[in-house]
């Protein structure tokens, strides 16, 4: 299972009990903005510093290079992220 490394150095493991990256981050009591949880609003946008994610459904919100939406994605490799 891929690891999620945070920019503060903490590492959490993504396992199958989390549906999305947002679920996994919330489980660790991390505060991530969100609204729709479906890839529409862009509120959950975080920085993807390293690694790859895949989207459960292609998001409608605008995502720049180096960003991702944790509410509708899962990690494909170990990833390093920054939560704004
Ligand atoms: S919470 Fe709306 S796009 Fe993620």
mmCIF file of N, CA and C and ligand atoms in Angstrom:
data_model
loop_
_atom_site.group_PDB
_atom_site.id
_atom_site.type_symbol
_atom_site.label_atom_id
_atom_site.label_comp_id
_atom_site.label_asym_id
_atom_site.label_seq_id
_atom_site.Cartn_x
_atom_site.Cartn_y
_atom_site.Cartn_z
ATOM 1 N N UNK A 1 0.850 -1.203 0.000
ATOM 2 C CA UNK A 1 0.000 0.000 0.000
ATOM 3 C C UNK A 1 0.883 1.249 0.000
ATOM 4 N N UNK A 2 0.515 2.233 -0.797
ATOM 5 C CA UNK A 2 1.354 3.430 -0.908
ATOM 6 C C UNK A 2 1.399 4.244 0.392
ATOM 7 N N UNK A 3 2.520 4.902 0.591
ATOM 8 C CA UNK A 3 2.673 5.836 1.705
ATOM 9 C C UNK A 3 2.357 7.245 1.237
ATOM 10 N N UNK A 4 1.819 8.025 2.146
ATOM 11 C CA UNK A 4 1.562 9.444 1.883
ATOM 12 C C UNK A 4 2.497 10.218 2.798
ATOM 13 N N UNK A 5 3.442 10.905 2.185
ATOM 14 C CA UNK A 5 4.373 11.699 2.993
ATOM 15 C C UNK A 5 3.898 13.145 2.975
ATOM 16 N N UNK A 6 3.814 13.724 4.159
ATOM 17 C CA UNK A 6 3.377 15.119 4.253
ATOM 18 C C UNK A 6 4.596 16.027 4.265
ATOM 19 N N UNK A 7 4.384 17.270 3.894
ATOM 20 C CA UNK A 7 5.526 18.192 3.798
ATOM 21 C C UNK A 7 6.164 18.452 5.168
ATOM 22 N N UNK A 8 5.466 18.129 6.260
ATOM 23 C CA UNK A 8 6.076 18.293 7.589
ATOM 24 C C UNK A 8 6.870 17.059 8.006
ATOM 25 N N UNK A 9 6.973 16.068 7.119
ATOM 26 C CA UNK A 9 7.787 14.892 7.403
ATOM 27 C C UNK A 9 6.980 13.696 7.889
ATOM 28 N N UNK A 10 5.734 13.885 8.293
ATOM 29 C CA UNK A 10 4.907 12.761 8.758
ATOM 30 C C UNK A 10 4.580 11.837 7.585
ATOM 31 N N UNK A 11 4.453 10.549 7.877
ATOM 32 C CA UNK A 11 4.118 9.579 6.834
ATOM 33 C C UNK A 11 2.914 8.770 7.288
ATOM 34 N N UNK A 12 1.909 8.662 6.427
ATOM 35 C CA UNK A 12 0.783 7.806 6.746
ATOM 36 C C UNK A 12 0.595 6.806 5.619
ATOM 37 N N UNK A 13 0.019 5.679 5.970
ATOM 38 C CA UNK A 13 -0.140 4.620 4.985
ATOM 39 C C UNK A 13 -1.554 4.656 4.422
ATOM 40 N N UNK A 14 -1.657 4.524 3.110
ATOM 41 C CA UNK A 14 -2.979 4.470 2.483
ATOM 42 C C UNK A 14 -3.382 3.015 2.377
ATOM 43 N N UNK A 15 -4.436 2.604 3.082
ATOM 44 C CA UNK A 15 -4.864 1.210 2.938
ATOM 45 C C UNK A 15 -6.272 1.159 2.346
ATOM 46 N N UNK A 16 -6.720 -0.054 2.061
ATOM 47 C CA UNK A 16 -7.978 -0.227 1.332
ATOM 48 C C UNK A 16 -9.210 0.219 2.108
ATOM 49 N N UNK A 17 -9.053 0.480 3.393
ATOM 50 C CA UNK A 17 -10.219 0.909 4.160
ATOM 51 C C UNK A 17 -10.551 2.370 3.882
ATOM 52 N N UNK A 18 -9.643 3.106 3.255
ATOM 53 C CA UNK A 18 -9.938 4.493 2.879
ATOM 54 C C UNK A 18 -10.401 4.497 1.429
ATOM 55 N N UNK A 19 -11.522 5.167 1.169
ATOM 56 C CA UNK A 19 -12.045 5.212 -0.200
ATOM 57 C C UNK A 19 -11.241 6.189 -1.047
ATOM 58 N N UNK A 20 -10.848 7.299 -0.419
ATOM 59 C CA UNK A 20 -10.117 8.345 -1.145
ATOM 60 C C UNK A 20 -8.972 8.857 -0.276
ATOM 61 N N UNK A 21 -8.126 9.656 -0.872
ATOM 62 C CA UNK A 21 -7.044 10.280 -0.110
ATOM 63 C C UNK A 21 -7.593 11.210 0.962
ATOM 64 N N UNK A 22 -8.699 11.885 0.667
ATOM 65 C CA UNK A 22 -9.290 12.773 1.672
ATOM 66 C C UNK A 22 -9.703 11.959 2.905
ATOM 67 N N UNK A 23 -10.314 10.797 2.686
ATOM 68 C CA UNK A 23 -10.696 9.937 3.815
ATOM 69 C C UNK A 23 -9.467 9.589 4.656
ATOM 70 N N UNK A 24 -8.386 9.218 3.982
ATOM 71 C CA UNK A 24 -7.174 8.799 4.697
ATOM 72 C C UNK A 24 -6.584 9.963 5.497
ATOM 73 N N UNK A 25 -6.616 11.155 4.942
ATOM 74 C CA UNK A 25 -6.064 12.326 5.640
ATOM 75 C C UNK A 25 -6.940 12.694 6.834
ATOM 76 N N UNK A 26 -8.239 12.615 6.657
ATOM 77 C CA UNK A 26 -9.153 12.950 7.752
ATOM 78 C C UNK A 26 -9.016 11.954 8.899
ATOM 79 N N UNK A 27 -8.789 10.720 8.552
ATOM 80 C CA UNK A 27 -8.634 9.693 9.585
ATOM 81 C C UNK A 27 -7.452 10.012 10.510
ATOM 82 N N UNK A 28 -6.474 10.695 9.945
ATOM 83 C CA UNK A 28 -5.294 11.097 10.740
ATOM 84 C C UNK A 28 -5.517 12.457 11.399
ATOM 85 N N UNK A 29 -6.761 12.914 11.405
ATOM 86 C CA UNK A 29 -7.119 14.199 12.031
ATOM 87 C C UNK A 29 -6.464 15.383 11.341
ATOM 88 N N UNK A 30 -6.137 15.232 10.080
ATOM 89 C CA UNK A 30 -5.529 16.351 9.352
ATOM 90 C C UNK A 30 -6.638 17.233 8.804
ATOM 91 N N UNK A 31 -6.434 18.511 8.880
ATOM 92 C CA UNK A 31 -7.465 19.428 8.437
ATOM 93 C C UNK A 31 -7.287 19.765 6.962
ATOM 94 N N UNK A 32 -8.206 19.283 6.164
ATOM 95 C CA UNK A 32 -8.172 19.555 4.729
ATOM 96 C C UNK A 32 -9.501 20.231 4.383
ATOM 97 N N UNK A 33 -9.435 21.333 3.654
ATOM 98 C CA UNK A 33 -10.677 21.985 3.219
ATOM 99 C C UNK A 33 -11.432 21.055 2.284
ATOM 100 N N UNK A 34 -12.728 21.097 2.352
ATOM 101 C CA UNK A 34 -13.503 20.344 1.359
ATOM 102 C C UNK A 34 -14.891 20.942 1.309
ATOM 103 N N UNK A 35 -15.595 20.628 0.249
ATOM 104 C CA UNK A 35 -16.984 21.042 0.152
ATOM 105 C C UNK A 35 -17.787 19.909 -0.488
ATOM 106 N N UNK A 36 -17.606 19.717 -1.784
ATOM 107 C CA UNK A 36 -18.477 18.756 -2.484
ATOM 108 C C UNK A 36 -18.088 17.285 -2.268
ATOM 109 N N UNK A 37 -16.808 17.020 -2.064
ATOM 110 C CA UNK A 37 -16.250 15.660 -1.958
ATOM 111 C C UNK A 37 -16.483 14.838 -3.224
ATOM 112 N N UNK A 38 -16.664 15.506 -4.347
ATOM 113 C CA UNK A 38 -16.962 14.792 -5.599
ATOM 114 C C UNK A 38 -16.124 15.274 -6.767
ATOM 115 N N UNK A 39 -15.177 16.176 -6.536
ATOM 116 C CA UNK A 39 -14.352 16.648 -7.646
ATOM 117 C C UNK A 39 -14.934 17.821 -8.412
ATOM 118 N N UNK A 40 -15.974 18.463 -7.871
ATOM 119 C CA UNK A 40 -16.604 19.577 -8.593
ATOM 120 C C UNK A 40 -16.061 20.948 -8.179
ATOM 121 N N UNK A 41 -15.836 21.143 -6.878
ATOM 122 C CA UNK A 41 -15.630 22.504 -6.389
ATOM 123 C C UNK A 41 -14.172 22.933 -6.311
ATOM 124 N N UNK A 42 -13.256 22.003 -6.150
ATOM 125 C CA UNK A 42 -11.838 22.352 -6.046
ATOM 126 C C UNK A 42 -11.406 22.774 -4.649
ATOM 127 N N UNK A 43 -12.309 22.755 -3.678
ATOM 128 C CA UNK A 43 -11.971 23.234 -2.331
ATOM 129 C C UNK A 43 -10.878 22.406 -1.664
ATOM 130 N N UNK A 44 -10.757 21.156 -2.023
ATOM 131 C CA UNK A 44 -9.807 20.276 -1.334
ATOM 132 C C UNK A 44 -8.419 20.269 -1.980
ATOM 133 N N UNK A 45 -8.225 21.100 -2.995
ATOM 134 C CA UNK A 45 -6.975 21.117 -3.763
ATOM 135 C C UNK A 45 -5.731 21.126 -2.863
ATOM 136 N N UNK A 46 -4.814 20.187 -3.099
ATOM 137 C CA UNK A 46 -3.541 20.118 -2.371
ATOM 138 C C UNK A 46 -2.415 20.036 -3.392
ATOM 139 N N UNK A 47 -1.191 20.217 -2.907
ATOM 140 C CA UNK A 47 -0.040 20.115 -3.811
ATOM 141 C C UNK A 47 0.479 18.684 -3.842
ATOM 142 N N UNK A 48 0.752 18.222 -5.039
ATOM 143 C CA UNK A 48 1.370 16.906 -5.212
ATOM 144 C C UNK A 48 2.836 17.159 -5.529
ATOM 145 N N UNK A 49 3.698 16.946 -4.535
ATOM 146 C CA UNK A 49 5.117 17.278 -4.701
ATOM 147 C C UNK A 49 5.852 16.164 -5.414
ATOM 148 N N UNK A 50 5.342 14.947 -5.275
ATOM 149 C CA UNK A 50 6.068 13.813 -5.823
ATOM 150 C C UNK A 50 5.129 12.613 -5.867
ATOM 151 N N UNK A 51 5.251 11.764 -6.889
ATOM 152 C CA UNK A 51 4.424 10.572 -6.995
ATOM 153 C C UNK A 51 3.203 10.808 -7.876
ATOM 154 N N UNK A 52 2.333 9.815 -7.897
ATOM 155 C CA UNK A 52 1.215 9.819 -8.846
ATOM 156 C C UNK A 52 -0.096 9.431 -8.161
ATOM 157 N N UNK A 53 -1.166 10.121 -8.524
ATOM 158 C CA UNK A 53 -2.488 9.733 -8.028
ATOM 159 C C UNK A 53 -3.365 9.375 -9.223
ATOM 160 N N UNK A 54 -4.419 8.624 -8.953
ATOM 161 C CA UNK A 54 -5.371 8.374 -10.030
ATOM 162 C C UNK A 54 -6.755 8.772 -9.525
ATOM 163 N N UNK A 55 -7.578 9.274 -10.430
ATOM 164 C CA UNK A 55 -8.903 9.759 -10.053
ATOM 165 C C UNK A 55 -9.944 8.667 -10.190
ATOM 166 N N UNK A 56 -10.809 8.584 -9.186
ATOM 167 C CA UNK A 56 -11.890 7.593 -9.207
ATOM 168 C C UNK A 56 -12.864 7.991 -10.313
ATOM 169 N N UNK A 57 -13.217 9.273 -10.357
ATOM 170 C CA UNK A 57 -13.977 9.850 -11.471
ATOM 171 C C UNK A 57 -13.219 11.083 -11.908
ATOM 172 N N UNK A 58 -13.128 11.316 -13.176
ATOM 173 C CA UNK A 58 -12.387 12.475 -13.682
ATOM 174 C C UNK A 58 -13.003 13.748 -13.078
ATOM 175 N N UNK A 59 -12.198 14.564 -12.350
ATOM 176 C CA UNK A 59 -12.770 15.738 -11.675
ATOM 177 C C UNK A 59 -13.177 16.828 -12.652
ATOM 178 N N UNK A 60 -14.218 17.574 -12.306
ATOM 179 C CA UNK A 60 -14.647 18.703 -13.128
ATOM 180 C C UNK A 60 -13.940 19.985 -12.701
ATOM 181 N N UNK A 61 -13.479 20.046 -11.448
ATOM 182 C CA UNK A 61 -12.769 21.235 -10.967
ATOM 183 C C UNK A 61 -11.431 21.353 -11.680
ATOM 184 N N UNK A 62 -10.987 22.594 -11.838
ATOM 185 C CA UNK A 62 -9.725 22.869 -12.495
ATOM 186 C C UNK A 62 -8.567 22.412 -11.598
ATOM 187 N N UNK A 63 -7.636 21.660 -12.152
ATOM 188 C CA UNK A 63 -6.471 21.196 -11.392
ATOM 189 C C UNK A 63 -5.215 21.555 -12.171
ATOM 190 N N UNK A 64 -4.379 22.374 -11.567
ATOM 191 C CA UNK A 64 -3.123 22.756 -12.235
ATOM 192 C C UNK A 64 -2.100 21.650 -12.087
ATOM 193 N N UNK A 65 -1.090 21.724 -12.902
ATOM 194 C CA UNK A 65 0.020 20.772 -12.799
ATOM 195 C C UNK A 65 0.621 20.903 -11.389
ATOM 196 N N UNK A 66 0.914 19.777 -10.760
ATOM 197 C CA UNK A 66 1.483 19.838 -9.416
ATOM 198 C C UNK A 66 0.437 19.932 -8.320
ATOM 199 N N UNK A 67 -0.842 19.850 -8.705
ATOM 200 C CA UNK A 67 -1.910 19.847 -7.711
ATOM 201 C C UNK A 67 -2.760 18.587 -7.907
ATOM 202 N N UNK A 68 -3.561 18.291 -6.905
ATOM 203 C CA UNK A 68 -4.512 17.186 -7.066
ATOM 204 C C UNK A 68 -5.668 17.409 -6.110
ATOM 205 N N UNK A 69 -6.730 16.660 -6.320
ATOM 206 C CA UNK A 69 -7.927 16.766 -5.484
ATOM 207 C C UNK A 69 -8.058 15.484 -4.660
ATOM 208 N N UNK A 70 -7.764 15.550 -3.356
ATOM 209 C CA UNK A 70 -7.801 14.334 -2.548
ATOM 210 C C UNK A 70 -9.184 13.712 -2.384
ATOM 211 N N UNK A 71 -10.263 14.472 -2.615
ATOM 212 C CA UNK A 71 -11.609 13.941 -2.368
ATOM 213 C C UNK A 71 -12.012 12.870 -3.370
ATOM 214 N N UNK A 72 -11.325 12.817 -4.502
ATOM 215 C CA UNK A 72 -11.753 11.867 -5.542
ATOM 216 C C UNK A 72 -10.566 11.123 -6.138
ATOM 217 N N UNK A 73 -9.484 11.013 -5.364
ATOM 218 C CA UNK A 73 -8.308 10.330 -5.899
ATOM 219 C C UNK A 73 -7.732 9.344 -4.895
ATOM 220 N N UNK A 74 -6.922 8.440 -5.433
ATOM 221 C CA UNK A 74 -6.177 7.468 -4.621
ATOM 222 C C UNK A 74 -4.730 7.493 -5.111
ATOM 223 N N UNK A 75 -3.791 7.143 -4.238
ATOM 224 C CA UNK A 75 -2.395 7.150 -4.680
ATOM 225 C C UNK A 75 -2.074 5.908 -5.513
ATOM 226 N N UNK A 76 -1.285 6.097 -6.546
ATOM 227 C CA UNK A 76 -0.855 4.975 -7.386
ATOM 228 C C UNK A 76 0.540 4.545 -6.946
ATOM 229 N N UNK A 77 1.333 5.516 -6.508
ATOM 230 C CA UNK A 77 2.686 5.272 -6.001
ATOM 231 C C UNK A 77 2.755 5.940 -4.623
ATOM 232 N N UNK A 78 3.892 5.797 -3.943
ATOM 233 C CA UNK A 78 4.103 6.623 -2.754
ATOM 234 C C UNK A 78 4.030 8.073 -3.219
ATOM 235 N N UNK A 79 3.401 8.918 -2.428
ATOM 236 C CA UNK A 79 3.284 10.323 -2.830
ATOM 237 C C UNK A 79 3.759 11.239 -1.709
ATOM 238 N N UNK A 80 4.151 12.425 -2.101
ATOM 239 C CA UNK A 80 4.497 13.457 -1.139
ATOM 240 C C UNK A 80 3.594 14.640 -1.429
ATOM 241 N N UNK A 81 2.929 15.133 -0.388
ATOM 242 C CA UNK A 81 1.934 16.182 -0.617
ATOM 243 C C UNK A 81 2.095 17.340 0.362
ATOM 244 N N UNK A 82 1.504 18.454 -0.003
ATOM 245 C CA UNK A 82 1.443 19.600 0.899
ATOM 246 C C UNK A 82 -0.012 20.024 0.990
ATOM 247 N N UNK A 83 -0.503 20.124 2.226
ATOM 248 C CA UNK A 83 -1.880 20.567 2.463
ATOM 249 C C UNK A 83 -1.836 22.074 2.713
ATOM 250 N N UNK A 84 -2.563 22.879 1.949
ATOM 251 C CA UNK A 84 -2.471 24.322 2.131
ATOM 252 C C UNK A 84 -3.053 24.788 3.465
HETATM 253 S S1 LIG B 1 -14.124 18.721 -2.116
HETATM 254 FE FE1 LIG B 1 -14.874 19.564 -3.950
HETATM 255 S S2 LIG B 1 -13.357 18.997 -5.377
HETATM 256 FE FE2 LIG B 1 -12.716 18.030 -3.577
#
